[in-house]
Coordinates of C-alpha atoms in Angstrom, one line a residue:
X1 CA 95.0 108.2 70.1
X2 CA 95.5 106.5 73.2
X3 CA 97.7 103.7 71.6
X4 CA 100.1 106.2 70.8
X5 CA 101.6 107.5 74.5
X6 CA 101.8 103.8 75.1
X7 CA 103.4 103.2 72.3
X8 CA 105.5 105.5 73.0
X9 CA 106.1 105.0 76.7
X10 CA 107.2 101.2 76.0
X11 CA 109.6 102.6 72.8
X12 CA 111.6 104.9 75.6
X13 CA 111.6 101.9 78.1
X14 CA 113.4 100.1 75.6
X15 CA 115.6 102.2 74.3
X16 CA 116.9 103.0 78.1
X17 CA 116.8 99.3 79.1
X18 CA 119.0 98.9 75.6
X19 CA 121.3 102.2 76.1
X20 CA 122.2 100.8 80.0
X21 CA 123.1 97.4 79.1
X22 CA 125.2 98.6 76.3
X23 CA 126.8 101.2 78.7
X24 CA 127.5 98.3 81.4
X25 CA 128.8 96.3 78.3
X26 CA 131.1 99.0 77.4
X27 CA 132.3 99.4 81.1
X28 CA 132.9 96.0 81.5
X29 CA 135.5 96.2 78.3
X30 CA 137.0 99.1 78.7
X31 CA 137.9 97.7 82.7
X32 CA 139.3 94.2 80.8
X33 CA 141.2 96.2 78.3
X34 CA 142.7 98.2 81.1
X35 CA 143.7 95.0 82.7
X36 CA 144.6 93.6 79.8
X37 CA 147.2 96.5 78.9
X38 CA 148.4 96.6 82.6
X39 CA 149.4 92.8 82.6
X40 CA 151.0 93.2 78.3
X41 CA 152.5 96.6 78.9
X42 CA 155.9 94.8 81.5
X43 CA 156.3 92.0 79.0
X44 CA 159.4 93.7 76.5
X45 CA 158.1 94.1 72.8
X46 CA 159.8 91.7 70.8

């Protein structure tokens, strides 16, 4: 019975460790994307 909070302690520490890199990861993108589409939007479509 005792394993179990543990258990489940360490499970939530990893799942937030994994959902803020991922969110970082995503932040990261979406600013190079932005970037991205700043710098290709002036260039004419050819």
């Amino acid at each position: 019975m005792f394993l179990v909070p543990l258990l489940f302690h360490s499970y939530l520490g990893l799942t937030g460790t994994i959902v803020l890199v991922i969110a970082l990861v995503a932040l990261q993108v979406a600013l190079r994307r932005r970037r991205a589409r700043r710098i290709t939007t002036p260039r004419p479509s050819r």
